[in-house]
PDB file of C-alpha atoms in Angstrom:
ATOM      1  CA  UNK A   8     114.678  99.789  85.943  1.00 42.00           C
ATOM      2  CA  UNK A   9     110.893  99.649  86.222  1.00 49.00           C
ATOM      3  CA  UNK A  10     110.447  96.250  87.838  1.00 50.00           C
ATOM      4  CA  UNK A  11     108.426  96.232  91.058  1.00 47.00           C
ATOM      5  CA  UNK A  12     108.351  92.851  92.847  1.00 49.00           C
ATOM      6  CA  UNK A  13     109.080  91.220  89.506  1.00 54.00           C
ATOM      7  CA  UNK A  14     106.404  93.219  87.663  1.00 63.00           C
ATOM      8  CA  UNK A  15     107.472  95.492  84.802  1.00 71.00           C
ATOM      9  CA  UNK A  16     105.137  98.359  85.606  1.00 74.00           C
ATOM     10  CA  UNK A  17     105.616 100.365  82.426  1.00 79.00           C
ATOM     11  CA  UNK A  18     105.127  97.360  80.134  1.00 82.00           C
ATOM     12  CA  UNK A  19     102.092  96.194  82.120  1.00 82.00           C
ATOM     13  CA  UNK A  20     100.393  99.585  81.993  1.00 85.00           C
ATOM     14  CA  UNK A  21     101.123 100.058  78.301  1.00 86.00           C
ATOM     15  CA  UNK A  22      99.789  96.577  77.532  1.00 87.00           C
ATOM     16  CA  UNK A  23      96.678  96.988  79.682  1.00 85.00           C
ATOM     17  CA  UNK A  24      95.645 100.280  78.113  1.00 89.00           C
ATOM     18  CA  UNK A  25      92.604 102.241  79.232  1.00 92.00           C
ATOM     19  CA  UNK A  26      90.177  99.316  79.529  1.00 92.00           C
ATOM     20  CA  UNK A  27      92.752  97.067  81.154  1.00 91.00           C
ATOM     21  CA  UNK A  28      93.502  99.678  83.805  1.00 91.00           C
ATOM     22  CA  UNK A  29      89.783 100.179  84.389  1.00 93.00           C
ATOM     23  CA  UNK A  30      89.404  96.413  84.891  1.00 91.00           C
ATOM     24  CA  UNK A  31      92.372  96.173  87.253  1.00 88.00           C
ATOM     25  CA  UNK A  32      91.192  99.073  89.405  1.00 90.00           C
ATOM     26  CA  UNK A  33      87.645  97.692  89.432  1.00 91.00           C
ATOM     27  CA  UNK A  34      88.862  94.233  90.472  1.00 87.00           C
ATOM     28  CA  UNK A  35      91.177  95.486  93.186  1.00 84.00           C
ATOM     29  CA  UNK A  36      88.480  97.746  94.598  1.00 81.00           C
ATOM     30  CA  UNK A  37      85.804  95.125  95.150  1.00 78.00           C
ATOM     31  CA  UNK A  38      86.543  91.593  93.961  1.00 77.00           C
ATOM     32  CA  UNK A  39      88.041  88.910  96.181  1.00 65.00           C
ATOM     33  CA  UNK A  40      90.369  87.928  93.349  1.00 64.00           C
ATOM     34  CA  UNK A  41      91.708  91.448  93.005  1.00 57.00           C
ATOM     35  CA  UNK A  42      93.465  91.784  96.355  1.00 58.00           C
ATOM     36  CA  UNK A  43      96.885  90.919  94.900  1.00 61.00           C
ATOM     37  CA  UNK A  44      96.799  93.576  92.162  1.00 63.00           C
ATOM     38  CA  UNK A  45      99.257  96.533  92.506  1.00 69.00           C
ATOM     39  CA  UNK A  46      96.759  99.377  92.177  1.00 75.00           C
ATOM     40  CA  UNK A  47      98.837 102.172  93.736  1.00 80.00           C
ATOM     41  CA  UNK A  48     101.861 101.526  91.564  1.00 81.00           C
ATOM     42  CA  UNK A  49      99.806 101.136  88.383  1.00 85.00           C
ATOM     43  CA  UNK A  50      97.931 104.395  88.947  1.00 89.00           C
ATOM     44  CA  UNK A  51     101.127 106.330  89.564  1.00 86.00           C
ATOM     45  CA  UNK A  52     102.880 104.735  86.578  1.00 87.00           C
ATOM     46  CA  UNK A  53      99.887 105.375  84.308  1.00 91.00           C
ATOM     47  CA  UNK A  54      99.978 109.037  85.298  1.00 91.00           C
ATOM     48  CA  UNK A  55     103.669 109.193  84.510  1.00 88.00           C
ATOM     49  CA  UNK A  56     103.098 107.578  81.092  1.00 90.00           C
ATOM     50  CA  UNK A  57     100.343 110.124  80.427  1.00 93.00           C
ATOM     51  CA  UNK A  58     102.930 112.862  80.932  1.00 89.00           C
ATOM     52  CA  UNK A  59     105.013 111.165  78.233  1.00 87.00           C
ATOM     53  CA  UNK A  60     102.116 111.133  75.770  1.00 88.00           C
ATOM     54  CA  UNK A  61     101.026 107.489  76.091  1.00 90.00           C
ATOM     55  CA  UNK A  62      97.634 108.327  77.631  1.00 92.00           C
ATOM     56  CA  UNK A  63      95.232 111.231  77.768  1.00 95.00           C
ATOM     57  CA  UNK A  64      95.353 112.238  81.423  1.00 94.00           C
ATOM     58  CA  UNK A  65      91.695 113.357  81.556  1.00 95.00           C
ATOM     59  CA  UNK A  66      90.378 110.109  80.069  1.00 95.00           C
ATOM     60  CA  UNK A  67      92.783 108.111  82.225  1.00 94.00           C
ATOM     61  CA  UNK A  68      91.687 109.583  85.551  1.00 94.00           C
ATOM     62  CA  UNK A  69      88.019 109.447  84.518  1.00 95.00           C
ATOM     63  CA  UNK A  70      88.230 105.707  83.828  1.00 94.00           C
ATOM     64  CA  UNK A  71      90.319 104.994  86.932  1.00 93.00           C
ATOM     65  CA  UNK A  72      87.903 106.974  89.109  1.00 95.00           C
ATOM     66  CA  UNK A  73      84.924 105.132  87.599  1.00 95.00           C
ATOM     67  CA  UNK A  74      86.635 101.773  88.124  1.00 93.00           C
ATOM     68  CA  UNK A  75      87.408 102.596  91.756  1.00 92.00           C
ATOM     69  CA  UNK A  76      83.883 103.774  92.640  1.00 94.00           C
ATOM     70  CA  UNK A  77      82.074 101.031  90.708  1.00 94.00           C
ATOM     71  CA  UNK A  78      84.421  98.370  92.080  1.00 92.00           C
ATOM     72  CA  UNK A  79      83.790  99.420  95.663  1.00 91.00           C
ATOM     73  CA  UNK A  80      80.042  99.532  95.027  1.00 93.00           C
ATOM     74  CA  UNK A  81      80.153  96.021  93.586  1.00 92.00           C
ATOM     75  CA  UNK A  82      82.085  94.815  96.631  1.00 90.00           C
ATOM     76  CA  UNK A  83      79.515  96.432  98.922  1.00 91.00           C
ATOM     77  CA  UNK A  84      76.621  94.800  97.030  1.00 92.00           C
ATOM     78  CA  UNK A  85      78.337  91.424  97.175  1.00 88.00           C
ATOM     79  CA  UNK A  86      78.980  91.745 100.901  1.00 85.00           C
ATOM     80  CA  UNK A  87      75.425  92.863 101.610  1.00 86.00           C
ATOM     81  CA  UNK A  88      73.916  89.982  99.648  1.00 84.00           C
ATOM     82  CA  UNK A  89      76.310  87.128 100.337  1.00 77.00           C
ATOM     83  CA  UNK A  90      77.745  88.170 103.687  1.00 67.00           C
ATOM     84  CA  UNK A  91      74.905  86.994 105.919  1.00 62.00           C
ATOM     85  CA  UNK A  92      74.962  83.584 104.230  1.00 67.00           C
ATOM     86  CA  UNK A  93      78.716  83.313 104.778  1.00 60.00           C
ATOM     87  CA  UNK A  94      78.410  84.139 108.467  1.00 57.00           C
ATOM     88  CA  UNK A  95      75.178  82.201 108.941  1.00 58.00           C
ATOM     89  CA  UNK A  96      76.233  79.367 111.233  1.00 54.00           C
ATOM     90  CA  UNK A  97      77.134  79.960 114.846  1.00 57.00           C
ATOM     91  CA  UNK A  98      79.229  76.830 114.957  1.00 51.00           C
ATOM     92  CA  UNK A  99      81.085  77.548 111.701  1.00 51.00           C
ATOM     93  CA  UNK A 100      84.771  76.743 111.795  1.00 49.00           C
ATOM     94  CA  UNK A 101      85.741  80.240 110.639  1.00 46.00           C
ATOM     95  CA  UNK A 102      82.764  82.545 111.163  1.00 50.00           C
ATOM     96  CA  UNK A 103      80.038  83.339 113.649  1.00 53.00           C
ATOM     97  CA  UNK A 104      76.969  85.540 113.644  1.00 57.00           C
ATOM     98  CA  UNK A 105      78.735  87.810 116.109  1.00 57.00           C
ATOM     99  CA  UNK A 106      81.063  88.822 113.277  1.00 51.00           C
ATOM    100  CA  UNK A 107      78.151  90.444 111.463  1.00 54.00           C
ATOM    101  CA  UNK A 108      77.173  92.331 114.583  1.00 56.00           C
ATOM    102  CA  UNK A 109      80.736  93.540 115.071  1.00 56.00           C
ATOM    103  CA  UNK A 110      81.000  94.590 111.435  1.00 54.00           C
ATOM    104  CA  UNK A 111      77.728  96.502 111.667  1.00 56.00           C
ATOM    105  CA  UNK A 112      78.849  98.279 114.847  1.00 58.00           C
ATOM    106  CA  UNK A 113      82.285  99.059 113.419  1.00 57.00           C
ATOM    107  CA  UNK A 114      80.965 100.573 110.194  1.00 61.00           C
ATOM    108  CA  UNK A 115      78.285 102.511 112.056  1.00 61.00           C
ATOM    109  CA  UNK A 116      81.023 104.143 114.126  1.00 63.00           C
ATOM    110  CA  UNK A 117      84.029 104.271 111.800  1.00 62.00           C
ATOM    111  CA  UNK A 118      82.656 103.418 108.354  1.00 66.00           C
ATOM    112  CA  UNK A 119      83.336 106.676 106.549  1.00 76.00           C
ATOM    113  CA  UNK A 120      86.951 107.000 107.654  1.00 77.00           C
ATOM    114  CA  UNK A 121      87.567 103.329 107.014  1.00 77.00           C
ATOM    115  CA  UNK A 122      86.333 103.489 103.421  1.00 82.00           C
ATOM    116  CA  UNK A 123      88.607 106.463 102.682  1.00 83.00           C
ATOM    117  CA  UNK A 124      91.726 105.231 104.490  1.00 78.00           C
ATOM    118  CA  UNK A 125      91.384 101.704 103.111  1.00 78.00           C
ATOM    119  CA  UNK A 126      91.919 103.065  99.599  1.00 82.00           C
ATOM    120  CA  UNK A 127      95.580 103.536 100.368  1.00 77.00           C
ATOM    121  CA  UNK A 128      96.193 100.162 101.989  1.00 75.00           C
ATOM    122  CA  UNK A 129      96.810  97.211  99.631  1.00 72.00           C
ATOM    123  CA  UNK A 130      94.638  94.126 100.280  1.00 71.00           C
ATOM    124  CA  UNK A 131      92.579  96.026 102.872  1.00 74.00           C
ATOM    125  CA  UNK A 132      91.018  98.214 100.180  1.00 78.00           C
ATOM    126  CA  UNK A 133      89.676  95.081  98.471  1.00 79.00           C
ATOM    127  CA  UNK A 134      87.901  93.779 101.543  1.00 78.00           C
ATOM    128  CA  UNK A 135      86.743  97.049 103.149  1.00 82.00           C
ATOM    129  CA  UNK A 136      83.699  97.561 100.862  1.00 86.00           C
ATOM    130  CA  UNK A 137      82.755  93.895 101.151  1.00 83.00           C
ATOM    131  CA  UNK A 138      82.806  94.114 104.937  1.00 80.00           C
ATOM    132  CA  UNK A 139      80.837  97.364 104.753  1.00 84.00           C
ATOM    133  CA  UNK A 140      78.152  95.423 102.894  1.00 86.00           C
ATOM    134  CA  UNK A 141      78.285  92.594 105.400  1.00 79.00           C
ATOM    135  CA  UNK A 142      77.894  95.146 108.188  1.00 76.00           C
ATOM    136  CA  UNK A 143      74.956  96.720 106.284  1.00 79.00           C
ATOM    137  CA  UNK A 144      76.438 100.190 106.337  1.00 82.00           C
ATOM    138  CA  UNK A 145      73.879 102.727 105.090  1.00 85.00           C
ATOM    139  CA  UNK A 146      74.477 102.750 101.310  1.00 89.00           C
ATOM    140  CA  UNK A 147      74.121 106.517 100.652  1.00 91.00           C
ATOM    141  CA  UNK A 148      76.709 107.072 103.401  1.00 89.00           C
ATOM    142  CA  UNK A 149      78.944 104.385 101.933  1.00 89.00           C
ATOM    143  CA  UNK A 150      78.629 105.883  98.452  1.00 91.00           C
ATOM    144  CA  UNK A 151      79.486 109.372  99.716  1.00 93.00           C
ATOM    145  CA  UNK A 152      82.759 108.219 101.285  1.00 91.00           C
ATOM    146  CA  UNK A 153      83.371 105.815  98.416  1.00 92.00           C
ATOM    147  CA  UNK A 154      83.351 108.736  95.970  1.00 94.00           C
ATOM    148  CA  UNK A 155      85.636 110.836  98.190  1.00 93.00           C
ATOM    149  CA  UNK A 156      88.123 108.004  98.687  1.00 90.00           C
ATOM    150  CA  UNK A 157      87.962 107.054  95.021  1.00 90.00           C
ATOM    151  CA  UNK A 158      88.665 110.636  93.957  1.00 93.00           C
ATOM    152  CA  UNK A 159      91.657 111.054  96.282  1.00 89.00           C
ATOM    153  CA  UNK A 160      93.140 107.682  95.267  1.00 89.00           C
ATOM    154  CA  UNK A 161      92.207 107.158  91.620  1.00 91.00           C
ATOM    155  CA  UNK A 162      92.622 110.793  90.607  1.00 93.00           C
ATOM    156  CA  UNK A 163      95.340 111.855  93.034  1.00 89.00           C
ATOM    157  CA  UNK A 164      97.896 109.151  92.233  1.00 89.00           C
ATOM    158  CA  UNK A 165      97.748 109.455  88.418  1.00 92.00           C
ATOM    159  CA  UNK A 166      97.818 113.253  88.794  1.00 93.00           C
ATOM    160  CA  UNK A 167     100.920 112.971  90.989  1.00 88.00           C
ATOM    161  CA  UNK A 168     102.614 110.703  88.446  1.00 88.00           C
ATOM    162  CA  UNK A 169     101.649 113.091  85.643  1.00 92.00           C
ATOM    163  CA  UNK A 170     102.967 116.117  87.533  1.00 90.00           C
ATOM    164  CA  UNK A 171     106.310 114.529  88.407  1.00 85.00           C
ATOM    165  CA  UNK A 172     106.691 113.164  84.892  1.00 84.00           C
ATOM    166  CA  UNK A 173     106.178 116.669  83.546  1.00 85.00           C
ATOM    167  CA  UNK A 174     108.578 118.559  85.814  1.00 84.00           C
ATOM    168  CA  UNK A 175     111.324 116.095  86.850  1.00 77.00           C
ATOM    169  CA  UNK A 176     113.961 115.312  84.199  1.00 73.00           C
ATOM    170  CA  UNK A 177     114.462 111.578  83.542  1.00 70.00           C
ATOM    171  CA  UNK A 178     111.916 110.691  86.220  1.00 66.00           C
ATOM    172  CA  UNK A 179     111.436 107.295  84.551  1.00 64.00           C
ATOM    173  CA  UNK A 180     114.679 106.215  86.240  1.00 69.00           C
ATOM    174  CA  UNK A 181     113.050 106.679  89.613  1.00 68.00           C
ATOM    175  CA  UNK A 182     109.613 105.152  89.054  1.00 67.00           C
ATOM    176  CA  UNK A 183     110.107 102.172  91.379  1.00 68.00           C
ATOM    177  CA  UNK A 184     111.599 104.188  94.291  1.00 75.00           C
ATOM    178  CA  UNK A 185     108.823 106.764  93.868  1.00 71.00           C
ATOM    179  CA  UNK A 186     106.146 104.053  93.834  1.00 68.00           C
ATOM    180  CA  UNK A 187     107.566 102.557  97.025  1.00 73.00           C
ATOM    181  CA  UNK A 188     107.641 106.021  98.619  1.00 75.00           C
ATOM    182  CA  UNK A 189     104.023 106.674  97.628  1.00 69.00           C
ATOM    183  CA  UNK A 190     102.907 103.344  99.102  1.00 67.00           C
ATOM    184  CA  UNK A 191     104.806 103.935 102.359  1.00 73.00           C
ATOM    185  CA  UNK A 192     103.471 107.486 102.713  1.00 70.00           C
ATOM    186  CA  UNK A 193      99.927 106.310 102.002  1.00 65.00           C
ATOM    187  CA  UNK A 194     100.067 104.071 105.059  1.00 65.00           C
ATOM    188  CA  UNK A 195     100.991 106.890 107.437  1.00 69.00           C
ATOM    189  CA  UNK A 196      97.604 108.709 107.760  1.00 63.00           C
ATOM    190  CA  UNK A 197      95.461 105.590 108.444  1.00 60.00           C
ATOM    191  CA  UNK A 198      98.031 104.067 110.802  1.00 66.00           C
ATOM    192  CA  UNK A 199      98.491 107.362 112.679  1.00 67.00           C
ATOM    193  CA  UNK A 200      94.729 107.786 112.978  1.00 61.00           C
ATOM    194  CA  UNK A 201      94.276 104.200 114.134  1.00 60.00           C
ATOM    195  CA  UNK A 202      96.892 104.562 116.848  1.00 65.00           C
ATOM    196  CA  UNK A 203      95.040 107.590 118.233  1.00 69.00           C
ATOM    197  CA  UNK A 204      91.965 105.455 118.892  1.00 66.00           C
ATOM    198  CA  UNK A 205      92.124 103.503 122.152  1.00 68.00           C
ATOM    199  CA  UNK A 206      90.194 100.514 120.811  1.00 63.00           C
ATOM    200  CA  UNK A 207      92.520 100.249 117.804  1.00 60.00           C
ATOM    201  CA  UNK A 208      95.558 100.301 120.082  1.00 62.00           C
ATOM    202  CA  UNK A 209      94.038  97.607 122.263  1.00 66.00           C
ATOM    203  CA  UNK A 210      93.339  95.410 119.242  1.00 59.00           C
ATOM    204  CA  UNK A 211      96.906  95.933 118.031  1.00 55.00           C
ATOM    205  CA  UNK A 212      98.293  94.912 121.419  1.00 63.00           C
ATOM    206  CA  UNK A 213      96.129  91.777 121.352  1.00 65.00           C
ATOM    207  CA  UNK A 214      97.388  90.865 117.888  1.00 55.00           C
ATOM    208  CA  UNK A 215     101.014  91.348 118.939  1.00 56.00           C
ATOM    209  CA  UNK A 216     100.508  89.222 122.058  1.00 65.00           C
ATOM    210  CA  UNK A 217      98.890  86.474 120.012  1.00 60.00           C
ATOM    211  CA  UNK A 218     101.758  86.543 117.531  1.00 51.00           C
ATOM    212  CA  UNK A 219     104.446  86.196 120.181  1.00 57.00           C
ATOM    213  CA  UNK A 220     102.490  83.598 122.147  1.00 62.00           C
ATOM    214  CA  UNK A 221     102.521  81.372 119.052  1.00 54.00           C
ATOM    215  CA  UNK A 222     106.230  81.940 118.364  1.00 48.00           C
TER     216      UNK A 222
END
């Protein structure tokens, strides 16, 4: 059984092919419309299929890596150009100029770690580069961490799928449980790091209090 939240991962990856996977990774890495795409699971599944001869693993990881880095760079450029216009009005219903200032301060202090950790957090990875652009994070710095995060995510996950597909008998039976395990494990480092930071803990407490106050 290869269905993940109603998505047949193997069929989707086979149908998408190299260019389709590049497009999906690009979209999830930096387009607003890509936040719902299952990047982690597709990368792992593509790596597994490469071990079964459906893809060339070198070409696969090269295209996925390119899609991840270019997608994040596009998101950054969009945020840098359009962000100030979005946050322009002080009396906006949703946004204020103070949001830009906070974003700039946040990415000046935590930008590098955020760009890397966000790679492994669905939805967040789509918006992290956009917010980095809004916060006007120094682009060479952004690109440096973008490349590191892209390499760990877009090369590491297919490589893991390829390795397990090569050494574990009948691993195709366990694709969905393995994908879920990979996603859960990927959350541990950023969450653990965030909880070490006092300001993160304080923000978390505020969010929890707000949630229960509305219940």
